[in-house]
mmCIF file of C-alpha atoms in Angstrom:
data_model
loop_
_atom_site.group_PDB
_atom_site.id
_atom_site.type_symbol
_atom_site.label_atom_id
_atom_site.label_comp_id
_atom_site.label_asym_id
_atom_site.label_seq_id
_atom_site.Cartn_x
_atom_site.Cartn_y
_atom_site.Cartn_z
ATOM 1 C CA MET H 5 -127.926 68.617 8.226
ATOM 2 C CA ASN H 6 -125.403 65.636 8.426
ATOM 3 C CA ASP H 7 -126.999 62.482 9.710
ATOM 4 C CA THR H 8 -125.182 59.942 11.790
ATOM 5 C CA VAL H 9 -125.599 56.107 11.520
ATOM 6 C CA ASP H 10 -127.322 54.186 14.335
ATOM 7 C CA ASP H 11 -125.115 51.410 15.456
ATOM 8 C CA ALA H 12 -128.072 49.010 15.807
ATOM 9 C CA GLY H 13 -129.855 49.207 12.695
ATOM 10 C CA GLY H 14 -127.807 51.258 10.374
ATOM 11 C CA ALA H 15 -130.595 53.787 9.930
ATOM 12 C CA PRO H 16 -129.788 57.389 9.831
ATOM 13 C CA VAL H 17 -130.382 59.260 13.116
ATOM 14 C CA ALA H 18 -130.468 63.002 13.795
ATOM 15 C CA PRO H 19 -127.469 64.247 15.493
ATOM 16 C CA PRO H 20 -127.722 65.090 19.395
ATOM 17 C CA HIS H 21 -127.433 69.029 18.949
ATOM 18 C CA GLY H 22 -128.623 71.337 16.105
ATOM 19 C CA TYR H 23 -125.156 72.819 15.894
ATOM 20 C CA THR H 24 -123.252 69.478 15.563
ATOM 21 C CA ALA H 25 -123.187 69.596 11.605
ATOM 22 C CA ASP H 26 -121.369 73.125 11.910
ATOM 23 C CA LYS H 27 -119.315 72.050 15.143
ATOM 24 C CA ASP H 28 -115.997 72.774 13.457
ATOM 25 C CA ALA H 29 -116.942 76.173 12.235
ATOM 26 C CA TYR H 30 -118.195 77.287 15.778
ATOM 27 C CA LEU H 31 -114.902 75.976 17.221
ATOM 28 C CA ARG H 32 -113.018 78.003 14.752
ATOM 29 C CA ARG H 33 -114.816 81.114 15.556
ATOM 30 C CA LEU H 34 -114.606 80.726 19.146
ATOM 31 C CA LYS H 35 -110.825 80.151 18.741
ATOM 32 C CA ARG H 36 -110.612 83.444 16.743
ATOM 33 C CA ILE H 37 -112.697 85.199 19.407
ATOM 34 C CA GLU H 38 -110.333 83.695 22.020
ATOM 35 C CA GLY H 39 -107.340 85.347 20.235
ATOM 36 C CA GLN H 40 -109.119 88.714 20.114
ATOM 37 C CA VAL H 41 -109.758 88.668 23.886
ATOM 38 C CA ARG H 42 -106.098 87.784 24.322
ATOM 39 C CA GLY H 43 -105.187 90.923 22.035
ATOM 40 C CA ILE H 44 -107.498 93.216 24.260
ATOM 41 C CA ALA H 45 -105.817 91.908 27.501
ATOM 42 C CA ARG H 46 -102.375 92.588 25.728
ATOM 43 C CA MET H 47 -103.627 96.097 24.855
ATOM 44 C CA VAL H 48 -104.658 96.837 28.345
ATOM 45 C CA SER H 49 -101.077 95.530 29.537
ATOM 46 C CA GLU H 50 -99.461 97.915 27.054
ATOM 47 C CA ASP H 51 -101.627 100.833 28.141
ATOM 48 C CA SER H 52 -103.383 101.274 24.880
ATOM 49 C CA TYR H 53 -105.811 104.123 24.289
ATOM 50 C CA CYS H 54 -109.089 103.363 25.849
ATOM 51 C CA ILE H 55 -111.092 103.925 22.630
ATOM 52 C CA ASP H 56 -108.825 101.454 20.747
ATOM 53 C CA ILE H 57 -109.480 98.801 23.495
ATOM 54 C CA LEU H 58 -113.240 99.664 23.428
ATOM 55 C CA THR H 59 -113.487 99.185 19.631
ATOM 56 C CA GLN H 60 -111.928 95.768 19.986
ATOM 57 C CA VAL H 61 -114.392 94.898 22.957
ATOM 58 C CA ALA H 62 -117.253 95.790 20.516
ATOM 59 C CA ALA H 63 -115.816 93.532 17.955
ATOM 60 C CA VAL H 64 -115.612 90.631 20.443
ATOM 61 C CA ASN H 65 -119.313 91.253 21.616
ATOM 62 C CA LYS H 66 -120.412 91.405 17.836
ATOM 63 C CA ALA H 67 -118.529 88.077 17.112
ATOM 64 C CA LEU H 68 -120.168 86.478 20.210
ATOM 65 C CA HIS H 69 -123.525 87.885 19.100
ATOM 66 C CA ALA H 70 -123.181 86.144 15.928
ATOM 67 C CA VAL H 71 -122.182 82.712 17.485
ATOM 68 C CA SER H 72 -125.164 83.151 19.937
ATOM 69 C CA ILE H 73 -127.636 83.930 17.071
ATOM 70 C CA GLY H 74 -126.239 80.677 14.953
ATOM 71 C CA LEU H 75 -126.687 78.534 18.076
ATOM 72 C CA LEU H 76 -130.072 79.837 18.750
ATOM 73 C CA GLU H 77 -131.267 79.301 15.057
ATOM 74 C CA GLU H 78 -129.761 75.820 15.281
ATOM 75 C CA HIS H 79 -131.554 75.111 18.593
ATOM 76 C CA ILE H 80 -134.751 76.462 17.285
ATOM 77 C CA GLY H 81 -134.437 74.552 13.967
ATOM 78 C CA HIS H 82 -133.364 71.159 15.569
ATOM 79 C CA CYS H 83 -134.373 70.871 19.307
ATOM 80 C CA VAL H 84 -137.364 72.858 19.167
ATOM 81 C CA VAL H 85 -138.647 71.272 16.091
ATOM 82 C CA SER H 86 -137.903 67.672 17.213
ATOM 83 C CA ALA H 87 -139.629 68.440 20.571
ATOM 84 C CA ALA H 88 -142.656 69.634 18.830
ATOM 85 C CA ALA H 89 -142.944 66.726 16.669
ATOM 86 C CA GLU H 90 -142.598 64.399 19.771
ATOM 87 C CA SER H 91 -145.483 66.076 21.833
ATOM 88 C CA PRO H 92 -147.256 69.493 22.159
ATOM 89 C CA GLU H 93 -145.877 69.688 25.880
ATOM 90 C CA ALA H 94 -142.346 68.880 24.826
ATOM 91 C CA GLY H 95 -142.519 71.720 22.233
ATOM 92 C CA ASP H 96 -143.948 74.067 24.518
ATOM 93 C CA ALA H 97 -141.087 73.221 26.977
ATOM 94 C CA LYS H 98 -138.400 73.795 24.251
ATOM 95 C CA VAL H 99 -139.903 77.097 23.328
ATOM 96 C CA ARG H 100 -139.817 78.214 26.736
ATOM 97 C CA GLU H 101 -136.236 77.375 27.054
ATOM 98 C CA ALA H 102 -135.397 79.134 23.754
ATOM 99 C CA SER H 103 -137.535 82.225 25.084
ATOM 100 C CA ASP H 104 -135.436 82.060 28.287
ATOM 101 C CA ALA H 105 -132.076 81.965 26.353
ATOM 102 C CA ILE H 106 -133.070 85.003 24.254
ATOM 103 C CA ALA H 107 -133.961 86.861 27.535
ATOM 104 C CA ARG H 108 -130.521 86.041 28.843
ATOM 105 C CA LEU H 109 -128.940 87.247 25.510
ATOM 106 C CA LEU H 110 -130.820 90.595 25.615
ATOM 107 C CA ARG H 111 -129.766 91.341 29.380
#
């Protein structure tokens, strides 16, 4: 994880979010997904074959799933671990938050 420098004392501090170190990679992936979605819209506009469109929708879903898993791993490895080090109550709250996010992803 890349540390940032605290303005006050020059001591390294953790980035604000677990994904911060990989932010550019996430943005590239999301831009690629955005392009895929535009391609699907174009396919619908051009009356492409249903199965071809569904194949592309499945590819977008898989790509979004990969982004979700990555963000979840970053959240657990950074936010949950940091909160657990702070206090058991803060750790429990972050675990509940992560569990709720997993439940939303599984719906």
